[in-house]
Short mmCIF file of C-alpha atoms in Angstrom, two decimals:
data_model
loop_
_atom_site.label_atom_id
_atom_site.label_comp_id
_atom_site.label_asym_id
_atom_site.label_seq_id
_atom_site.Cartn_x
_atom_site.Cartn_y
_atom_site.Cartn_z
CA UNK A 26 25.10 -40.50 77.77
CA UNK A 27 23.91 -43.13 74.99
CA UNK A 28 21.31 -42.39 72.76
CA UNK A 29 19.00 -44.86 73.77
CA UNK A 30 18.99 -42.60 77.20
CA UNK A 31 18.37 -38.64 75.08
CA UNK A 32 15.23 -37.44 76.36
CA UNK A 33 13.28 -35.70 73.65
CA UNK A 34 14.19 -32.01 74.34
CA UNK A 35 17.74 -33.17 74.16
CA UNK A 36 17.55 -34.44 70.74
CA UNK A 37 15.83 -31.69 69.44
CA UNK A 38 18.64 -29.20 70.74
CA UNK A 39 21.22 -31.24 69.51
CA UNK A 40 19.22 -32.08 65.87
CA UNK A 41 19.28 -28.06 65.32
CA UNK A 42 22.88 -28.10 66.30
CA UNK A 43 23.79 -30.49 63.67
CA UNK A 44 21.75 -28.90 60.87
CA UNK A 45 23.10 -25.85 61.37
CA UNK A 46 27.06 -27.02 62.07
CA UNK A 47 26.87 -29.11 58.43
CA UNK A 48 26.71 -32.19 60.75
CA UNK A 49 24.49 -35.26 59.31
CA UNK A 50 24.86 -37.48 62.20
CA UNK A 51 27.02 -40.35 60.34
CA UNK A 52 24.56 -40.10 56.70
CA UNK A 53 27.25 -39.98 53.75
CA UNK A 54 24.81 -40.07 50.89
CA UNK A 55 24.03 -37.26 48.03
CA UNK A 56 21.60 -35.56 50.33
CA UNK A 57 23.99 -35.28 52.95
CA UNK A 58 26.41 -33.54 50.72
CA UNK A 59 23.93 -30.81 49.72
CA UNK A 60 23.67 -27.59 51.08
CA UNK A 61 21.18 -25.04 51.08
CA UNK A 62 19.15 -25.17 47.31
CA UNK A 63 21.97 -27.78 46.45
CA UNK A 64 20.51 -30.96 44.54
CA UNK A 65 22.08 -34.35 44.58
CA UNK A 66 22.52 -35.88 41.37
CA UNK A 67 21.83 -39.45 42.27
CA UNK A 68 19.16 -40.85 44.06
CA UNK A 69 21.12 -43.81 46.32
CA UNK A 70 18.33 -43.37 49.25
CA UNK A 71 15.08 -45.47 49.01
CA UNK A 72 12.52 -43.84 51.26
CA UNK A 73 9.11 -45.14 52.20
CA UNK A 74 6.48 -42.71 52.54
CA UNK A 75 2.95 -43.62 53.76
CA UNK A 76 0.05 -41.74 52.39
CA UNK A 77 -2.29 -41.75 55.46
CA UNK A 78 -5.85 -42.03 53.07
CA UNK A 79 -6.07 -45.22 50.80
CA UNK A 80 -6.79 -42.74 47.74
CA UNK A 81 -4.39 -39.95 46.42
CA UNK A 82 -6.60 -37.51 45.33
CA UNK A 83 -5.53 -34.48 42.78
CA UNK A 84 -5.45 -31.88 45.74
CA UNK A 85 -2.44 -33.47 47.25
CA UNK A 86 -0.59 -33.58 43.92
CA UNK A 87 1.98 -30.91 45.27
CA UNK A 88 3.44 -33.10 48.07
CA UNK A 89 2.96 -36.91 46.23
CA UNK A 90 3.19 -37.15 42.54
CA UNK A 91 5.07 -34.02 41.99
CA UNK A 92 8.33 -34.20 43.17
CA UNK A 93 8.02 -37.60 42.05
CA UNK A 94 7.51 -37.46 38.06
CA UNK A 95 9.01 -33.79 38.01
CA UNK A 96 12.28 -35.67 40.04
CA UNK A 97 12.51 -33.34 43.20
CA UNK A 98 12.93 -36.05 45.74
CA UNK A 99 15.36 -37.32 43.61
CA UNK A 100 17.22 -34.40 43.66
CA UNK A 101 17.89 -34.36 47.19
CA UNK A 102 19.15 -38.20 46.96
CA UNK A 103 16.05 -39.65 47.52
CA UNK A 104 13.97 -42.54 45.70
CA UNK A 105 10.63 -42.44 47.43
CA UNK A 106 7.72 -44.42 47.03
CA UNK A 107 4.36 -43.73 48.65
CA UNK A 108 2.07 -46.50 49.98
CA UNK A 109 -1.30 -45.34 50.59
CA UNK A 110 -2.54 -46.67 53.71
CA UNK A 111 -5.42 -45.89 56.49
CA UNK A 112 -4.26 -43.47 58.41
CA UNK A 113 -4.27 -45.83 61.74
CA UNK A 114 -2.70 -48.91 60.77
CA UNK A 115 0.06 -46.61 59.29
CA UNK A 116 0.81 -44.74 62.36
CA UNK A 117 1.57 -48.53 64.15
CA UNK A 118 3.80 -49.39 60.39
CA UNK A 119 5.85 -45.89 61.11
CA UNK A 120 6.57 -46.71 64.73
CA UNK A 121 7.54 -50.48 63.79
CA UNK A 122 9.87 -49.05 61.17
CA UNK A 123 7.96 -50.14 57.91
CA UNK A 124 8.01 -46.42 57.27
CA UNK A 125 10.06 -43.70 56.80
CA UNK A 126 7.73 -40.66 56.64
CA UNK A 127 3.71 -40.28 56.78
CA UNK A 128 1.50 -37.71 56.38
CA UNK A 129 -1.17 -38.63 58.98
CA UNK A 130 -3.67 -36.57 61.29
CA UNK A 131 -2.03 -36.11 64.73
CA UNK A 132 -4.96 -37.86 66.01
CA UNK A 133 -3.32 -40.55 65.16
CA UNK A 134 0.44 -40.03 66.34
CA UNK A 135 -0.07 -38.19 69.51
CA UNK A 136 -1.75 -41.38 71.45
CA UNK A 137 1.44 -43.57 69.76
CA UNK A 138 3.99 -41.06 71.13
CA UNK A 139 2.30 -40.88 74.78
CA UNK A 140 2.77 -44.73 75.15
CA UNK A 141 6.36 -44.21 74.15
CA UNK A 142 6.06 -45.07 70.20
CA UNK A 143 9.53 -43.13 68.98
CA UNK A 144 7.73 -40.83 66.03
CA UNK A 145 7.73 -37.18 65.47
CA UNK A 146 6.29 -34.28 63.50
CA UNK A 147 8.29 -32.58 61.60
CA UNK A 148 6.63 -30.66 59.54
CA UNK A 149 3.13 -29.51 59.96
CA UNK A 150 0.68 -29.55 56.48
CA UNK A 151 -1.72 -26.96 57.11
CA UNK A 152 -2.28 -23.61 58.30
CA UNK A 153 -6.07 -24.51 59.83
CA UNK A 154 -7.54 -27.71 60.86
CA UNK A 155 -8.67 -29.32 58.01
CA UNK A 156 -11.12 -31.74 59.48
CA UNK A 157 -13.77 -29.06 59.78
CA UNK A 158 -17.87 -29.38 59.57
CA UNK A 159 -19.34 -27.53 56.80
CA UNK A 160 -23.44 -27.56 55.74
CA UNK A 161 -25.07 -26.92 51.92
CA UNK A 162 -24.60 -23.38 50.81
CA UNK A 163 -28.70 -22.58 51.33
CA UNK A 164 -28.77 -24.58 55.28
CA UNK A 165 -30.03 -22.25 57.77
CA UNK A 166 -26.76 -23.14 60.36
CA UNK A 167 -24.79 -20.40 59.77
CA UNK A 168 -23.10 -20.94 63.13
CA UNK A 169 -21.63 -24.09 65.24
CA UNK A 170 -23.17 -22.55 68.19
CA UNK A 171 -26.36 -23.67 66.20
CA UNK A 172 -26.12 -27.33 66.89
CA UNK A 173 -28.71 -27.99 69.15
CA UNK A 174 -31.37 -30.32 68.05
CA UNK A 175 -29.06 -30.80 64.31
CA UNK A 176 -29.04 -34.17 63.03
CA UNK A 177 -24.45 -35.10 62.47
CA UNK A 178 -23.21 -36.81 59.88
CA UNK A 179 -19.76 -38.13 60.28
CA UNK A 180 -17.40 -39.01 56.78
CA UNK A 181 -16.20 -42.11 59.36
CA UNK A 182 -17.65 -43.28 62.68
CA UNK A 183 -14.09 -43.04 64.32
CA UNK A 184 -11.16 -41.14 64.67
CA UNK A 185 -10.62 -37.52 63.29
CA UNK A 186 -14.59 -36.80 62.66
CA UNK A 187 -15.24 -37.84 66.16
CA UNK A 188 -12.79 -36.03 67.91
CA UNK A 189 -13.66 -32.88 65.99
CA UNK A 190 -17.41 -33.00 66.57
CA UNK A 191 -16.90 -33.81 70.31
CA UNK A 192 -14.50 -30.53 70.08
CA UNK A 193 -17.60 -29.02 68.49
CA UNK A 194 -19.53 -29.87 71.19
CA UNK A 195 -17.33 -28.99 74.06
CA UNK A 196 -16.13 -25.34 72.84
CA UNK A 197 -19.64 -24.64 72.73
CA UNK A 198 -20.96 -25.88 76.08
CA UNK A 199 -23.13 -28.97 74.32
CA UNK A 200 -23.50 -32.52 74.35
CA UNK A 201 -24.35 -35.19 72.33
CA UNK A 202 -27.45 -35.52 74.23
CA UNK A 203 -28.36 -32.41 72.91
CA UNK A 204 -28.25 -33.68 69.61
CA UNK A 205 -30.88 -35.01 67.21
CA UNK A 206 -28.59 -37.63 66.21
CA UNK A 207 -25.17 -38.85 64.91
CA UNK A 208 -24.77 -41.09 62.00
CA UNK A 209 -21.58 -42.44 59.55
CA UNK A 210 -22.42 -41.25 56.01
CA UNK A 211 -18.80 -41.62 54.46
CA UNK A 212 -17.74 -39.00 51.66
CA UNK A 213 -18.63 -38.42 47.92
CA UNK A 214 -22.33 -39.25 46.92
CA UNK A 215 -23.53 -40.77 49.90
CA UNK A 216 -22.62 -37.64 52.13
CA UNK A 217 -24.53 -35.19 49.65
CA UNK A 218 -27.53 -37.62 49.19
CA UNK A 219 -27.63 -37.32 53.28
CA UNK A 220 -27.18 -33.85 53.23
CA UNK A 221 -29.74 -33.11 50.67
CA UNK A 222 -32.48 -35.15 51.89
CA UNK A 223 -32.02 -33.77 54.98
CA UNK A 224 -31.08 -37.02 56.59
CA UNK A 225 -28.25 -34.45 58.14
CA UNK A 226 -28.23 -31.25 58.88
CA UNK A 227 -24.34 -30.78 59.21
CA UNK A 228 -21.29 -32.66 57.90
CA UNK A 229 -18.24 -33.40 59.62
CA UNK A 230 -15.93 -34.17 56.58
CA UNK A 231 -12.74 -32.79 55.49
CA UNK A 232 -11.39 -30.42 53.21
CA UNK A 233 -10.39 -32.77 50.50
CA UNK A 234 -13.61 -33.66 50.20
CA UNK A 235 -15.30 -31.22 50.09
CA UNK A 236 -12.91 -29.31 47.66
CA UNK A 237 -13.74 -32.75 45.25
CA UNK A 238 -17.19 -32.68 46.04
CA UNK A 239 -17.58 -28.92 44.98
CA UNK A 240 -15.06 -29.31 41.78
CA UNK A 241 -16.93 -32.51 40.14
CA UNK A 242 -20.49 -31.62 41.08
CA UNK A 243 -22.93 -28.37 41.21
CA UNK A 244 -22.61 -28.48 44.92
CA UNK A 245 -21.48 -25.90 47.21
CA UNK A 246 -20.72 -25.82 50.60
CA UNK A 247 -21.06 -23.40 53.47
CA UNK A 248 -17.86 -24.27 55.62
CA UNK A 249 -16.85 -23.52 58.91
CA UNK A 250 -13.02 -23.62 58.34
CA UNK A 251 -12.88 -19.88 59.60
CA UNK A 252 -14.56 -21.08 63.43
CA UNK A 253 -11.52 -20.19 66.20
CA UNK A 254 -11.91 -23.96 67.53
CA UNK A 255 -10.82 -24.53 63.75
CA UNK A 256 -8.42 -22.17 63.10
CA UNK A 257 -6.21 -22.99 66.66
CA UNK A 258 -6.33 -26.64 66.56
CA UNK A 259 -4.54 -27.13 62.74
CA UNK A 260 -2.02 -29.74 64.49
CA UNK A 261 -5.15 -32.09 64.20
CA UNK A 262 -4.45 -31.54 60.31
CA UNK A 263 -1.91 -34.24 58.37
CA UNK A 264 1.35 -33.82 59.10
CA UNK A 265 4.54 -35.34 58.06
CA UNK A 266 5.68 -37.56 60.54
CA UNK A 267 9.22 -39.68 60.94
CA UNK A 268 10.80 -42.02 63.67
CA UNK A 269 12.75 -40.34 65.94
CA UNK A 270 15.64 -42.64 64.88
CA UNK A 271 15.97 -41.12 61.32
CA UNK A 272 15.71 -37.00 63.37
CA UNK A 273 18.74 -37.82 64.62
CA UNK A 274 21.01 -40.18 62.89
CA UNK A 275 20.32 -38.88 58.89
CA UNK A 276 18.78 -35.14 59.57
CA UNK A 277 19.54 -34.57 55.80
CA UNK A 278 17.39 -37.39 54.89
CA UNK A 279 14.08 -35.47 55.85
CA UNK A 280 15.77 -32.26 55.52
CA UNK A 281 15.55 -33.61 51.29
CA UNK A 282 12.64 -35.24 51.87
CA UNK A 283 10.42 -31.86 52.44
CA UNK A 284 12.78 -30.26 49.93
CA UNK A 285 11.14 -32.03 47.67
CA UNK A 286 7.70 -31.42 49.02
CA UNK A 287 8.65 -27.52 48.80
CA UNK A 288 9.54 -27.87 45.18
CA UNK A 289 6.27 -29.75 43.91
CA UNK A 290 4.21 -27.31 45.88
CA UNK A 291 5.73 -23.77 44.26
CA UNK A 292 5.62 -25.93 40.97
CA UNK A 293 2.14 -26.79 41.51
CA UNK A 294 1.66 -22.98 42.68
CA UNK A 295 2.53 -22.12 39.25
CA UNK A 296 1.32 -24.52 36.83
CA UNK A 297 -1.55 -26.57 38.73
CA UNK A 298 -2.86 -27.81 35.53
CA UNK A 299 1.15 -29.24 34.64
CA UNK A 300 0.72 -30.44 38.10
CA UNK A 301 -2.50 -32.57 38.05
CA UNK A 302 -1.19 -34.35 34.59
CA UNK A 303 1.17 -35.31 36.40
CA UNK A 304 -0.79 -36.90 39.13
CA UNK A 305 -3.25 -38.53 36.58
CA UNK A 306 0.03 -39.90 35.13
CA UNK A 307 1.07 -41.57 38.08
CA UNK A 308 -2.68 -42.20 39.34
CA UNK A 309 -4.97 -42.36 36.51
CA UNK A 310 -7.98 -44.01 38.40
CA UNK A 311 -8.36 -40.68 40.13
CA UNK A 312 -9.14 -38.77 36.63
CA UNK A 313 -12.43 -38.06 36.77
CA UNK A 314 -14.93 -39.09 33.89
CA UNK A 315 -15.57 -37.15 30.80
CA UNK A 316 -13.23 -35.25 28.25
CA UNK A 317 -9.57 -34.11 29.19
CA UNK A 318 -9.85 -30.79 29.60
CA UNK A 319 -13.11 -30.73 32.11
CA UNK A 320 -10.50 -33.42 34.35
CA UNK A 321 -7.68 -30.77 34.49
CA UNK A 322 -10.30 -28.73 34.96
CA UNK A 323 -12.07 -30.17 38.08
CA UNK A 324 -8.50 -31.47 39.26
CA UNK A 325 -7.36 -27.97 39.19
CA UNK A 326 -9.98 -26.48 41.45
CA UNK A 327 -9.38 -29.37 44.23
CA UNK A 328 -5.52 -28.58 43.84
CA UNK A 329 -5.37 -25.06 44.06
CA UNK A 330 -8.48 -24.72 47.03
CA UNK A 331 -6.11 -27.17 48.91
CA UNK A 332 -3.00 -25.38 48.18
CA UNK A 333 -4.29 -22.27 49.75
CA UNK A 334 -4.62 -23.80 52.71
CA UNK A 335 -1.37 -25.08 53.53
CA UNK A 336 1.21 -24.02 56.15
CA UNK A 337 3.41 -20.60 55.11
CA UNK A 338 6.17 -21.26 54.98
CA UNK A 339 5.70 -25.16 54.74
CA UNK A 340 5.89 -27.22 57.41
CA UNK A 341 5.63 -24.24 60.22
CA UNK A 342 3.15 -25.43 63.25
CA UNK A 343 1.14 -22.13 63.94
CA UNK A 344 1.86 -20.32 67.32
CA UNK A 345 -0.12 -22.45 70.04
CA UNK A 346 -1.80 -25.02 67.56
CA UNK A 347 0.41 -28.10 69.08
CA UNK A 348 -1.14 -27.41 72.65
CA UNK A 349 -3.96 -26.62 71.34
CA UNK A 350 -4.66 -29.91 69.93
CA UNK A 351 -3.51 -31.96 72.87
CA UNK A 352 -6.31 -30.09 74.90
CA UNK A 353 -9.08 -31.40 72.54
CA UNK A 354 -7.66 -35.05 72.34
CA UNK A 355 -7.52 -34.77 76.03
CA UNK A 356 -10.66 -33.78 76.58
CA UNK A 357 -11.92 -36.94 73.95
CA UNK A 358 -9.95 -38.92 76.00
CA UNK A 359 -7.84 -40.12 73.12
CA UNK A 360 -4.91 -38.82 75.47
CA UNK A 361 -4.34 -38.77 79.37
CA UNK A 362 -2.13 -35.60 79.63
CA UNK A 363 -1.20 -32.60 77.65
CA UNK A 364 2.80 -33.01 76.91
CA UNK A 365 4.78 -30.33 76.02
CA UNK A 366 4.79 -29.56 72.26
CA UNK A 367 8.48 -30.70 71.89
CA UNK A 368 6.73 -34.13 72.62
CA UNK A 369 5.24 -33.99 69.42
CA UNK A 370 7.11 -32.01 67.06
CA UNK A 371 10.40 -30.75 65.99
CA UNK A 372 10.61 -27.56 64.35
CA UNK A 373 14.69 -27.39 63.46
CA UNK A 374 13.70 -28.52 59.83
CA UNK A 375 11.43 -25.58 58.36
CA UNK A 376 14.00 -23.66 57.95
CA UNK A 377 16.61 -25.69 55.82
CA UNK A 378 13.74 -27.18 54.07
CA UNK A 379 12.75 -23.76 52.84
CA UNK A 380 16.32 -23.27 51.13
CA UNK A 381 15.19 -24.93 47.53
CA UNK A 382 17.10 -24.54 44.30
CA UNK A 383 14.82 -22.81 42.72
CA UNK A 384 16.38 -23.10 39.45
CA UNK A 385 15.72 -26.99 39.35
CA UNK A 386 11.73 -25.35 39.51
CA UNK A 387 11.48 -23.38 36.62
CA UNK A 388 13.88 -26.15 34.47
CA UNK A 389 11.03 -28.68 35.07
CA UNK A 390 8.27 -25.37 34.42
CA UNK A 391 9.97 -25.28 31.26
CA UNK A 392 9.63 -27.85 30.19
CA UNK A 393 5.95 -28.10 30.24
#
């Protein structure tokens, strides 16, 4: 049997068999020579790593500028950098080979991989779906089932807030006819202005920004990230994605790779504030305005809100959430059928990518 003729469940069966035999599928660099917690002293690997929002906001300082100025990634062998990118576009860049990883919303990988695009989850970012609706604290919705006769507003007229609100609509037994409208207000000021002139009566943003909306402004939000629809479909969330290609020829490659994601989240876990300099270091045109210490400030509270959030241990895909989210693509027609979850994601690497060196941690805490 060649390789060009493994079926999917194949690979993943003989992936895990490799990781867990010391095999690394022909990959002689540092990262390949590590073991579990071991760090590479060299980083010989350059790895491209899309960012699947054109802004890298403070929340996601963990997994981005983190292991990159506190030198996890390079630990493991690695030299990444990260290109910020729509999320779309990006998905096509990945499957072409422009990329090596991306953290996109499945929304935008699962329709690739059903016409035979050769990408794959690998680890999964959150432990809910993070695209979720949410109203001003004071709105009289306190329920999605309240949706009748609501005015929408989307944060984009496509994709992820779409999907979600025709999830919405379908869980419970609505329309959009039954709507009073649906309009594209975007994020930041513009969604607020709608929301407070009651242009909208609901908002179908995302947790990023909302946690930036509530840490640089007076508002507060009601959301409705605790809703069952929400809370089984978090595969719709970002995701780190690969090509299949690099799953089974260099396993150690993205075995390092969310190494070093592992290690600039527990760092950020305990110093957020030594976290978000770094990410104002690395991207100072998101540092909000006014005096240092009210931008660590407001940085901190979108960091830490987000890192609550995220999958436990990292990169674990929540019993049923894979199927889950195929149903409600399906049913958006964004996909014909509902695969198998093995279609979409491979699950060998949460383990191995859980076995940090700690040590390397609390050297960089130390130093802070």
């Amino acid at each position: 049997m060649t390789t060009k003729q493994l079926s999917r469940p194949v690979v993943v069966v003989l992936v895990a068999a490799a990781l867990f035999a010391g095999s690394t599928f022909g990959y002689s660099g540092p990262a390949a020579a590590a073991g579990a917690g071991d760090s590479a002293q060299t980083a010989t690997r350059s790895v491209r790593f899309g960012y699947g929002v054109r802004v890298v906001g403070p929340d996601a300082a963990g997994y981005t500028s983190v292991p990159i100025k506190e030198g996890f990634w390079k630990s493991q062998g690695l030299d990444v950098s990260i290109q910020p990118l729509n999320a779309g576009p990006a998905f096509q860049l990945l499957a072409q080979g422009e990329l090596d990883f991306l953290t996109g919303g499945s929304a935008g990988g699962m329709p690739l991989v059903e016409k035979g695009a050769k990408i794959v989850g690998v680890a999964v970012g959150y432990k809910i779906n993070i695209f979720y609706p949410a109203v001003l604290a004071d709105s009289e919705i306190t329920s999605l089932k309240q949706l009748k006769g609501k005015s929408v507003g989307l944060f984009t007229p496509a994709g992820a807030a779409t999907l979600m609100l025709d999830a919405v609509l379908h869980e419970y037994g609505l329309t959009r006819g039954d709507l009073k409208g649906v309009v594209a207000v975007g994020t930041g000021t513009p969604a607020v202005t709608a929301l407070k002139s009651r242009q909208i009566d609901i908002y179908f943003g995302y947790q990023g920004a909302y946690n930036t909306i509530e840490a640089t402004t007076g508002v507060k939000f009601r959301r409705f990230n605790d809703d069952p629809l929400i809370r089984r479909t978090a595969f719709a969330s970002p995701c780190i994605w690969t090509r299949e290609a690099l799953v089974k020829n260099d396993p150690q490659v993205v075995i390092g790779f969310l190494r070093g994601i592992v290690m600039g989240i527990k760092f950020s876990q305990a110093d957020p504030a030594a976290a978000i300099r770094d990410h104002f270091a690395m991207y100072p045109h998101t540092k909000p305005q006014g005096t240092d210490a009210e931008a660590i400030k407001e940085g901190v509270d979108a960091l830490t809100s987000n890192l609550l959030t995220l999958s436990d241990p990292y990169g674990a895909a929540e019993p049923g959430s894979i199927e889950a989210t195929a149903k409600i693509m399906q049913q958006a027609g964004v996909i014909k059928n509902v695969e198998p979850a093995s279609r979409y994601f491979v699950d060998a690497f949460i383990k191995p990518a859980s076995q940090i060196d700690m040590d390397l941690v609390k050297k960089a805490l130390a130093k802070k």
